[in-house]
Tab-separated table of C-alpha atoms in Angstrom:
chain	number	residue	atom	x	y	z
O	27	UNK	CA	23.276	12.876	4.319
O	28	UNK	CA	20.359	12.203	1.903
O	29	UNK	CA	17.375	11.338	2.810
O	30	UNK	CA	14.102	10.052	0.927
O	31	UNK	CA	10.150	10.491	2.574
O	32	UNK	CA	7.517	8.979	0.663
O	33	UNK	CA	4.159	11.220	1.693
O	34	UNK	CA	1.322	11.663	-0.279
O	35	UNK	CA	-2.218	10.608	-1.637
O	36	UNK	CA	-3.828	12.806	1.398
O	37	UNK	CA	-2.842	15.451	4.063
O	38	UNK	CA	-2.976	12.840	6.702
O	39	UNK	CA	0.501	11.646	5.280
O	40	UNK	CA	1.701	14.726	3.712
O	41	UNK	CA	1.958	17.325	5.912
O	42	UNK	CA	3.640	14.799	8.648
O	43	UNK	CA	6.265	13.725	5.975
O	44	UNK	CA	7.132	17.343	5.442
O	45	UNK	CA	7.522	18.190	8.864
O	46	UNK	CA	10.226	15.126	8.763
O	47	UNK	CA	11.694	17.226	6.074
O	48	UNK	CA	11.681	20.093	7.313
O	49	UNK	CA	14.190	19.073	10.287
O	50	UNK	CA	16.105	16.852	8.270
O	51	UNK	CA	17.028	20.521	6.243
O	52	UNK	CA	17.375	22.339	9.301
O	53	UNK	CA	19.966	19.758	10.440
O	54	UNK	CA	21.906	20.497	6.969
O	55	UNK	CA	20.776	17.240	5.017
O	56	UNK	CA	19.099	17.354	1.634
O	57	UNK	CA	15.421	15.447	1.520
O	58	UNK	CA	14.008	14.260	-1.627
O	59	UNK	CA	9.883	14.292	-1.089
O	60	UNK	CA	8.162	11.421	-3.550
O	61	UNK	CA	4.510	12.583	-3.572
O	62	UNK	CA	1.343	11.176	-5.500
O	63	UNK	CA	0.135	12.140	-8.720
O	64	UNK	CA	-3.010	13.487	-6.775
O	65	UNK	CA	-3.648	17.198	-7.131
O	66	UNK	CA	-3.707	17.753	-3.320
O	67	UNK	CA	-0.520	16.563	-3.018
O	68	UNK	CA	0.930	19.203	-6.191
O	69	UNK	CA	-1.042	22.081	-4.256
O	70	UNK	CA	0.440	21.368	-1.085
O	71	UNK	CA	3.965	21.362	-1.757
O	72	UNK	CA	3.914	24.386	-4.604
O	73	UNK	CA	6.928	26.580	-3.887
O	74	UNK	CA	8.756	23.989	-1.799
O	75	UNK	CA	12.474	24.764	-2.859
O	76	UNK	CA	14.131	23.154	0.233
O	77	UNK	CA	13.045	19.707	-1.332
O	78	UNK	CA	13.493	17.655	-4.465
O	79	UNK	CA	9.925	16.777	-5.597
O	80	UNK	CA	8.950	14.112	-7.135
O	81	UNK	CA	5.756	12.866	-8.510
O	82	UNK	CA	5.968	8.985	-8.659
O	83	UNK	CA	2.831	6.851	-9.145
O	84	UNK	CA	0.747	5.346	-5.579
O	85	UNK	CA	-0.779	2.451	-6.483
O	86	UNK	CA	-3.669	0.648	-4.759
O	87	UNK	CA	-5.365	-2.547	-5.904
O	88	UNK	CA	-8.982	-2.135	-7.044
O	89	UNK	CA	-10.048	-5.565	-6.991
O	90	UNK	CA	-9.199	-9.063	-6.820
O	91	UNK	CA	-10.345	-9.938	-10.309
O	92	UNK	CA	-7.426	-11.237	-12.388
O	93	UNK	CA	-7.713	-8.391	-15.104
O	94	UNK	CA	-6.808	-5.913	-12.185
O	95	UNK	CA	-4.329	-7.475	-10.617
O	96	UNK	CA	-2.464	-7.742	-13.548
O	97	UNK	CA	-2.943	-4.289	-14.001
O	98	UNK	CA	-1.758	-3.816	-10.426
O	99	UNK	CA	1.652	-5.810	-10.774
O	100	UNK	CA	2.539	-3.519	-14.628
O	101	UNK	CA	1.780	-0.155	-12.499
O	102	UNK	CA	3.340	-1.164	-9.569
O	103	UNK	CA	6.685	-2.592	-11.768
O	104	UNK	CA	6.652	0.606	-13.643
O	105	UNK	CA	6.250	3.060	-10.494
O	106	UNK	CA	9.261	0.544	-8.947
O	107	UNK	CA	11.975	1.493	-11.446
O	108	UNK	CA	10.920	4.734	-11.140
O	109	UNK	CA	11.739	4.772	-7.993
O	110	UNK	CA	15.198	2.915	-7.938
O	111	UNK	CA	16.057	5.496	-10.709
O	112	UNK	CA	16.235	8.304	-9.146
O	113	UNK	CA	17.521	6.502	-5.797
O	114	UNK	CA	20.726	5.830	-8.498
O	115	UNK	CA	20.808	9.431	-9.176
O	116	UNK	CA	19.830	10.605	-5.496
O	117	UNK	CA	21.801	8.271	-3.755
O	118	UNK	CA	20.278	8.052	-0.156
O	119	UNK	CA	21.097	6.770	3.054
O	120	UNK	CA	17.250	6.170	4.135
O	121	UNK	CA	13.926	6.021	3.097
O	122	UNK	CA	10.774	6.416	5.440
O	123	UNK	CA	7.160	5.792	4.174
O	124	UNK	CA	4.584	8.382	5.496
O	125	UNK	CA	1.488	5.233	4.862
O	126	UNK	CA	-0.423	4.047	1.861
O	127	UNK	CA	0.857	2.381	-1.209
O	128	UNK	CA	2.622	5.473	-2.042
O	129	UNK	CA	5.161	4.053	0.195
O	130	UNK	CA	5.657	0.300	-0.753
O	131	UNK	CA	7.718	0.946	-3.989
O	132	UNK	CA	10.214	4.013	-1.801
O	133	UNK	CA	10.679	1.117	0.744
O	134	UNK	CA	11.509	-1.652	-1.472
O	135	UNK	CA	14.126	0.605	-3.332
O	136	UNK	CA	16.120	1.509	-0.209
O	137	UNK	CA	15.496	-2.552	0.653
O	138	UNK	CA	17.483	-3.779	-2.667
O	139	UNK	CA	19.684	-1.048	-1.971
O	140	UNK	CA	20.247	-1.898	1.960
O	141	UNK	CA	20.205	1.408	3.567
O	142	UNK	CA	17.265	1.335	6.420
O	143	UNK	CA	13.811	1.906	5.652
O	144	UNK	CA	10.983	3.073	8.077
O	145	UNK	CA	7.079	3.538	7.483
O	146	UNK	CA	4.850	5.849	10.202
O	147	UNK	CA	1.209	4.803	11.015
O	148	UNK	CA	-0.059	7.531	12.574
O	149	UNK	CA	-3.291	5.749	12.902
O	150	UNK	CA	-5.122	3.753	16.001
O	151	UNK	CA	-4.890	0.819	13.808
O	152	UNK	CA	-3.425	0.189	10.854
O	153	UNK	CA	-4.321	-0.019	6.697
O	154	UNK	CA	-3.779	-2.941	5.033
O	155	UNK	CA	-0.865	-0.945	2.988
O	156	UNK	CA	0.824	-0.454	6.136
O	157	UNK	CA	0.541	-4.288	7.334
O	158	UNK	CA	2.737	-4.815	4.007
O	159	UNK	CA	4.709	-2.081	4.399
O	160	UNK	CA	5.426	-3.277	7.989
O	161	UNK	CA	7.179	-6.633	6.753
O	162	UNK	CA	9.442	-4.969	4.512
O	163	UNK	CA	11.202	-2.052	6.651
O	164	UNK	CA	13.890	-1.679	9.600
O	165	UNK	CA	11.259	-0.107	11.514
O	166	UNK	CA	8.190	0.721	12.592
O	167	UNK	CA	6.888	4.416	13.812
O	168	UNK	CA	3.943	5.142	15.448
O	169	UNK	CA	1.484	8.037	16.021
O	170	UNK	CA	-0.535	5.860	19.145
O	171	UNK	CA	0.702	3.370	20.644
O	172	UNK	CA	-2.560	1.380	20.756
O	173	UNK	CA	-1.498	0.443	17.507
O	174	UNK	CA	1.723	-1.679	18.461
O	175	UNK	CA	-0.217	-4.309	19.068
O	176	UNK	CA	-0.868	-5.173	15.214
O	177	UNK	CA	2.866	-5.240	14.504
O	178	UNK	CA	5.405	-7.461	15.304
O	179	UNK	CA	7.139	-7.298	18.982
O	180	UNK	CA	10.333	-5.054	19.271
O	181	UNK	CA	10.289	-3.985	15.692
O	182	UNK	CA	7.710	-0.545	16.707
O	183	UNK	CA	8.898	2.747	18.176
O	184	UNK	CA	6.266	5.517	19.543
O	185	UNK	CA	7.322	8.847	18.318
O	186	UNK	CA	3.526	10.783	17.629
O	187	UNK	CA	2.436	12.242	14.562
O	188	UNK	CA	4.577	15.351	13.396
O	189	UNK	CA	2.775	18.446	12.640
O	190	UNK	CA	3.407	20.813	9.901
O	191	UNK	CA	5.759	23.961	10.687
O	192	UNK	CA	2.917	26.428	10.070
O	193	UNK	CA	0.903	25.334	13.221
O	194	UNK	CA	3.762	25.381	15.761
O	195	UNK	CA	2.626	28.421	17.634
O	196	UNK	CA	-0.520	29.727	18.602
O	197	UNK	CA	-1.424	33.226	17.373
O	198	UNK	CA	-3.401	35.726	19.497
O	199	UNK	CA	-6.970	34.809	20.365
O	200	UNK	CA	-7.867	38.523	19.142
O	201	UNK	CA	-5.771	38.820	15.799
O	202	UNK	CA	-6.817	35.461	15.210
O	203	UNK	CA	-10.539	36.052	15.729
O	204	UNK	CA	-10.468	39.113	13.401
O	205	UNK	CA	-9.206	37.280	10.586
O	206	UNK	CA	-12.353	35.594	10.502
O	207	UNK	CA	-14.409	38.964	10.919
O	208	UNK	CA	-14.985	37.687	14.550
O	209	UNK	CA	-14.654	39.396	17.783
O	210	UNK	CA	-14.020	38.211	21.672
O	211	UNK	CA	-16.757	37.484	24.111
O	212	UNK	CA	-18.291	34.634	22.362
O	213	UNK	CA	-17.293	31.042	22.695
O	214	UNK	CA	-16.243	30.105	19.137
O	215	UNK	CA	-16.949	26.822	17.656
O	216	UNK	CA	-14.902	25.583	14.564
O	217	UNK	CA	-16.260	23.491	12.237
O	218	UNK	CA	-14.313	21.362	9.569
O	219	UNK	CA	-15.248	17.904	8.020
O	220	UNK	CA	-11.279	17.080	6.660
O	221	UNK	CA	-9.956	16.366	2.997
O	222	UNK	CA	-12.536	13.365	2.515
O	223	UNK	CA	-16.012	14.781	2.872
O	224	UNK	CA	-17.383	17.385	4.830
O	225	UNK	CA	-21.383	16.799	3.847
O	226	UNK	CA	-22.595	14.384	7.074
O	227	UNK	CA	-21.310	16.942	9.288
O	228	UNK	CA	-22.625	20.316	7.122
O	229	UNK	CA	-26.195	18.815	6.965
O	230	UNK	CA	-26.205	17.182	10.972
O	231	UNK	CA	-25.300	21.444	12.198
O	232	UNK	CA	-27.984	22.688	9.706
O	233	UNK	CA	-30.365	20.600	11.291
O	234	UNK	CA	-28.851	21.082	14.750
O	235	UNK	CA	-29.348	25.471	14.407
O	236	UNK	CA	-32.895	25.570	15.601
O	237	UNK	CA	-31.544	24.204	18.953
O	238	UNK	CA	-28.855	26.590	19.053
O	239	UNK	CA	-30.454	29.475	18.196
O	240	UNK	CA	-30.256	32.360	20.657
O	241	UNK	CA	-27.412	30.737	22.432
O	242	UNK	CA	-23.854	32.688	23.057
O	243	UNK	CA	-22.187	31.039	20.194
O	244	UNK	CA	-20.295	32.192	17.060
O	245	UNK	CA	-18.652	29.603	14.546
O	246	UNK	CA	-15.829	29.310	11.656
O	247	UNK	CA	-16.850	26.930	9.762
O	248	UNK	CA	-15.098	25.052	6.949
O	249	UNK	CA	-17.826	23.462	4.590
O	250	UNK	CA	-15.980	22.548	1.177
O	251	UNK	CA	-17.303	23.481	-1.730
O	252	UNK	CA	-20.602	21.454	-1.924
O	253	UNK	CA	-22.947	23.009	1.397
O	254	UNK	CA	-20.994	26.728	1.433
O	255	UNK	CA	-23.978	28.749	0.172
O	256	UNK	CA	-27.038	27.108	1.976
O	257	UNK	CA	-24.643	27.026	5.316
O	258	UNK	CA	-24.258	30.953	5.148
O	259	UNK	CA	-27.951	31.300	4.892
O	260	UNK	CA	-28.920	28.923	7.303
O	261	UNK	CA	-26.530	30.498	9.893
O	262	UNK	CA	-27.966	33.811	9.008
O	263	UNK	CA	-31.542	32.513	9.421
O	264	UNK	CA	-30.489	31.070	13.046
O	265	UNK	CA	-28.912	34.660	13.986
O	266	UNK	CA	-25.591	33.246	14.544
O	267	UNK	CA	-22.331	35.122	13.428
O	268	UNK	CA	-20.203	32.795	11.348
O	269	UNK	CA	-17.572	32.829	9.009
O	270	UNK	CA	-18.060	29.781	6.258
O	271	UNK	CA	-15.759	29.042	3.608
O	272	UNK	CA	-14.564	25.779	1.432
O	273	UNK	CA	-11.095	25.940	2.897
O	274	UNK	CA	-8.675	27.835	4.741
O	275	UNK	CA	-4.881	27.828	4.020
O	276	UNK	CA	-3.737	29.254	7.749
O	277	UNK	CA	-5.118	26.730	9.612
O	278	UNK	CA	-3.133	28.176	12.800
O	279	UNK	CA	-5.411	30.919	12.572
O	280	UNK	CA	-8.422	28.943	13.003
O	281	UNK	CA	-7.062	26.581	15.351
O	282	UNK	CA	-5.970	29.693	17.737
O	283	UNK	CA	-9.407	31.652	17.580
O	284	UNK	CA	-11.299	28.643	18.195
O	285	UNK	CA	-12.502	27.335	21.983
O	286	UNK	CA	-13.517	24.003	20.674
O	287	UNK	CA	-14.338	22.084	17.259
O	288	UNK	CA	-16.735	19.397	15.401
O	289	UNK	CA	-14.509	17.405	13.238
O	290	UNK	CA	-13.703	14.104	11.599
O	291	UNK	CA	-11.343	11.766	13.152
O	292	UNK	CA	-8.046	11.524	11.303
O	293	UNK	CA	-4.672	11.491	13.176
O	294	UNK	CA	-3.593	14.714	11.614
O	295	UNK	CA	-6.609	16.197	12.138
O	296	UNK	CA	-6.497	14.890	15.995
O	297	UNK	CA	-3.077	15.582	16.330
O	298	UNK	CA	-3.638	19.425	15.609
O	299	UNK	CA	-6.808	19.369	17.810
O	300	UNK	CA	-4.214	18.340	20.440
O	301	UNK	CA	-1.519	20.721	19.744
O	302	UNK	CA	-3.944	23.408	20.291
O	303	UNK	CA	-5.606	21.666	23.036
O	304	UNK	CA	-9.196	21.958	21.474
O	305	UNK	CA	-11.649	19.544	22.513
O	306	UNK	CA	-13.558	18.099	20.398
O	307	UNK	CA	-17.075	16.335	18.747
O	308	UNK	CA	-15.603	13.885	16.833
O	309	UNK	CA	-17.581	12.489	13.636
O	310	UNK	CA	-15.419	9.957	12.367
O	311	UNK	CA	-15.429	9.551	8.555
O	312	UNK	CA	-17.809	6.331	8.375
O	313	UNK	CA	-15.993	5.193	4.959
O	314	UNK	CA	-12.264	5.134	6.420
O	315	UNK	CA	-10.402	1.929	5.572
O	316	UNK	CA	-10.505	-0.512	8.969
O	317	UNK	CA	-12.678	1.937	10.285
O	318	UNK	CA	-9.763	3.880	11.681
O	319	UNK	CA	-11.412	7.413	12.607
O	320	UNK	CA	-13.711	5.446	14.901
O	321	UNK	CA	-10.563	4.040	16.843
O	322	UNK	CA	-8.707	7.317	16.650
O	323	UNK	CA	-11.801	9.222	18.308
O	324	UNK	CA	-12.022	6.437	21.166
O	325	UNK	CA	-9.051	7.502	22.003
O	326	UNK	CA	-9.380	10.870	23.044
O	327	UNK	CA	-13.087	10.201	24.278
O	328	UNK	CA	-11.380	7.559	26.783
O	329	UNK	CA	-9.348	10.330	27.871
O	330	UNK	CA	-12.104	12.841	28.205
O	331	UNK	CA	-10.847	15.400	25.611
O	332	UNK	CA	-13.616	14.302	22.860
O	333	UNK	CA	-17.254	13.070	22.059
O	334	UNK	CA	-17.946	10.494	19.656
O	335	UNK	CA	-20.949	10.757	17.403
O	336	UNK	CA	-21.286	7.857	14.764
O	337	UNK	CA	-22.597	9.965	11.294
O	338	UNK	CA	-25.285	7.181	10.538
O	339	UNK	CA	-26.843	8.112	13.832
O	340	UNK	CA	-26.216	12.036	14.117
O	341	UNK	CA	-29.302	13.829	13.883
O	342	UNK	CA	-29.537	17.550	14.531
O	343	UNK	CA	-30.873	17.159	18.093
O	344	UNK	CA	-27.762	14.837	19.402
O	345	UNK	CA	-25.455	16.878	18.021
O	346	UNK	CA	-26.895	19.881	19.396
O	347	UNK	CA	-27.585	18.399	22.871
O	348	UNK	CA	-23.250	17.544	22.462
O	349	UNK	CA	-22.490	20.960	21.709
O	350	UNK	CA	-24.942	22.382	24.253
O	351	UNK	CA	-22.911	19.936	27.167
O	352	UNK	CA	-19.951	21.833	25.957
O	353	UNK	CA	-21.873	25.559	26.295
O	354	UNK	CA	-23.431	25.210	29.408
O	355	UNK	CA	-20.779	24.738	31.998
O	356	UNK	CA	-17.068	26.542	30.866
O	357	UNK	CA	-15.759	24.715	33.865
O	358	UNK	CA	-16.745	21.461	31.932
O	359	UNK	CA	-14.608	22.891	28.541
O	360	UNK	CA	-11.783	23.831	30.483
O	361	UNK	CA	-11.290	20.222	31.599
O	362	UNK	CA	-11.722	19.124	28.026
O	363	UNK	CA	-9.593	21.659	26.678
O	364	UNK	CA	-6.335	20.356	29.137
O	365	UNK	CA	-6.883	16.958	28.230
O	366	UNK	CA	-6.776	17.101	24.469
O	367	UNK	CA	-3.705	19.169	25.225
O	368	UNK	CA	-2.367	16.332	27.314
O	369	UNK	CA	-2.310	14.844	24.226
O	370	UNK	CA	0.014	16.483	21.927
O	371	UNK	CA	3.224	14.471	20.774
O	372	UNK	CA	6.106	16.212	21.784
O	373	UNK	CA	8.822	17.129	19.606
O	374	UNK	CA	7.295	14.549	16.905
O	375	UNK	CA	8.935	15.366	13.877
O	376	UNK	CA	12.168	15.657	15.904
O	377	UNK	CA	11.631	12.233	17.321
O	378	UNK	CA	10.918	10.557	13.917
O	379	UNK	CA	14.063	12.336	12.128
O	380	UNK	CA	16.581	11.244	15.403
O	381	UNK	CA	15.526	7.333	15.023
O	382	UNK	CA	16.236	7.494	11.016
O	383	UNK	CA	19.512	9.700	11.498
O	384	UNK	CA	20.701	7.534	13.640
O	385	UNK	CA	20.238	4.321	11.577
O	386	UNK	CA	21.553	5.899	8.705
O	387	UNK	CA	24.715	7.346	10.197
O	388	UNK	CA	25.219	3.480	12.158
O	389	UNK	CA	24.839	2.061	8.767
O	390	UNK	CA	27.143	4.474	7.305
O	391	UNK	CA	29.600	4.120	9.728
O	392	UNK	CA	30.509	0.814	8.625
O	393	UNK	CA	33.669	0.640	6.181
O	394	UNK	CA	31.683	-0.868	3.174
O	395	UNK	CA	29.063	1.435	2.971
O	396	UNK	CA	30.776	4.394	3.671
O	397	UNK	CA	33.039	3.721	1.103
O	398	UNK	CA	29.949	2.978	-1.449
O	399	UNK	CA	28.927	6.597	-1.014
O	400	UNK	CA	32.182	8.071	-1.246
C-alpha cells in the first residue's frame, strides 16, 4: 500500500513522521514524506532513499490584515494542487499529518480523494493548526492524553509520540561517555535548549557556575551556535569538565552518557528524555504557540520525573539550587530517573502505523475502491 506523512517545519514533527515511515517500509509499503521548504527539514532527511521526498510549501497566516490573507488563500491554493498532483501520480491509500500547516493541504488532498486521513498532536494541548486540522480528518492521534479533551469525543486515539530509529537503544554508559572526551565517576549533566533557542538556558547555567563550582559534576552541553565560545570558557573558569558544542547528530550518544538533563519542553524532546528515563529541569520555551512547553513540563513534574523553571524567572541561583536538589541525594535521582522512564510510549510508531493500516486496508477492502486502485 502507499502511504503519504506530512512532517516538517521543525524536529518536533519530523523525526516522529519518519519513525511512521520507517515501519510503514519495514512492513513492505512505500511512504511518500512531504516536508517544508525549511532547511532543517532538507538536512534531516539527506540520504533518505527508502522515501519519496517531497518539498511542498507549509503555510501559516501572518496576520489578519486583508493584504495577508489574501496572500494566505494564493499560497495555500498553490501548495493545494501541489499536493493533489502528486497524490494523482502517487496514488495513496492514506495520509497522516505530523502538526502545523504543513499538514492542512496533505489532509485535504486525501479528503477530496476519500481515502482516510489522520493528524498527531504530540503536544499537551494543541496549535491552532491542529484545531483545523482536527475537523477535517478520520482521526485524531495523540502524544498525551491530557490533550483529548480539546477534541471532539470518540474521534481521538492515544498512541504516544514515535521516536526516531537512531535512539531505540541505549549505548554503553562508558563508550558513550568517551565520545564526549568524558570518563565514569562523575554524575553527568546534559544540557540542550532544542531547535528554537538555546540562549535563556546558556546564560541562566553561566550565571548558575559559581554555585556549582567544586561540586562532583561534569556536563555535555549543547549551546547552538550563538553562546559556544564564552560557555567553554566559563566552564573552564568554574573547573568543570565539559564538552560544548552547537549540535550533535548522535543524540543516542548523549542521551546514554547522561544521568540527567536541563532542557526545553517539547514533546520530542520529552519523549526522548523518557525513553532514556532522564529526569529532567525543564525550561519551557516561553514563546511556544498556546504556551505548550509549559503544559508538556507539568506533566512530567506532576509525575515527579521533572522540575519546572519558568525562563522569565530563572536566575543563576534557582537553577543552581534545582540542580544541586538533584546532586545531593542519588537516592532522590534514582526516583526521578524511573519515573520519566515510566513515561515512555511504548511501541509508538508501531501504534500510529497499525491504526492507519488498518483504515486503509478497511477502506480498501470495499469493492469500489479496490477496484479504483487496481
Amino acid at each position: 500500500m502507499n502511504f503519504v506523512i506530512a512532517a516538517g517545519g521543525t524536529g518536533g514533527h519530523l523525526f516522529p513522521g519518519l519513525a511512521v515511515g520507517e515501519v510503514f517500509v519495514k512492513r513492505g509499503h512505500k511512504v511518500m514524506l512531504l516536508i517544508s521548504e525549511k532547511e532543517i527539514d532538507a538536512l534531516a532527511t539527506q540520504g533518505r532513499s527508502e522515501f519519496r521526498i517531497e518539498r511542498v510549501p507549509g503555510v501559516g497566516i501572518q496576520s489578519k490584515s486583508p493584504l495577508a490573507l489574501i496572500q494566505f488563500a494564493l499560497k495555500f491554493r498553490a501548495g493545494l494542487g501541489q499536493v493533489k498532483s502528486l497524490y494523482r501520480d502517487f496514488q495513496p491509500h492514506a495520509a497522516l499529518g505530523m502538526g502545523g500547516f504543513t499538514s492542512t493541504a496533505p489532509i485535504l488532498a486525501g479528503r477530496s480523494r476519500k481515502i482516510p486521513t489522520f493528524v498527531h498532536e504530540s503536544n499537551a494541548i494543541p496549535g491552532k493548526a491542529n484545531k483545523l486540522n482536527a475537523r477535517l480528518v478520520t482521526r485524531v492521534l495523540l502524544g498525551f492524553s491530557e490533550c483529548a479533551k480539546f477534541f471532539p469525543t470518540g474521534k481521538c486515539e492515544i498512541t504516544g509520540t514515535p521516536i526516531r530509529t537512531s535512539l531505540a537503544g541505549r549505548l554503553e554508559k562508558s563508550a558513550a561517555l568517551a565520545a564526549f572526551n568524558l570518563g565514569p565517576g562523575l554524575p553527568t549533566l546534559l544540557v540542550m535548549g532544542g531547535s528554537q533557542g538555546a540562549r535563556g538556558i546558556n546564560q541562566a547555567l553561566i550565571a548558575a557556575l559559581p554555585k556549582l563550582a567544586g561540586r562532583s559534576l561534569q556536563i555535555i552541553h549543547l549551546s547552538g551556535s550563538a553562546d559556544e565560545a564564552q560557555l567553554r570558557d566559563s566552564y573552564a573558569k568554574a573547573g568543570i569538565p565539559a564538552f560544548v558544542a552547537a549540535f550533535h547528530h548522535r543524540m543516542e550518544e548523549a542521551y546514554s552518557a547522561a544521568d540527567f538533563a536541563i532542557a526545553r519542553s517539547g514533546a520530542a524532546s520529552l519523549t526522548e528524555l523518557s525513553h532514556f528515563a532522564l529526569p529532567a529541569i525543564l525550561i519551557p520555551y516561553p514563546h511556544a504557540a498556546e504556551d505548550h512547553q509549559t503544559l508538556n513540563a507539568k506533566i512530567f513534574e506532576r509525575a515527579g520525573a521533572a522540575a519546572l523553571l519558568n525562563e522569565r524567572e530563572t536566575s543563576g541561583e534557582k537553577l543552581a539550587e534545582k540542580l544541586l536538589w538533584f546532586l545531593d541525594d542519588p537516592t532522590r535521582l534514582a526516583a526521578a530517573s524511573a519515573r520519566s522512564g515510566e513515561l515512555a510510549p511504548k511501541h509508538a510508531a508501531e501504534r500510529v502505523a497499525d491504526v492507519i493500516q488498518r483504515a486503509a486496508e478497511a477502506r480498501n477492502s470495499k469493492p469500489e475502491t479496490r477496484n479504483k486502485f487496481q
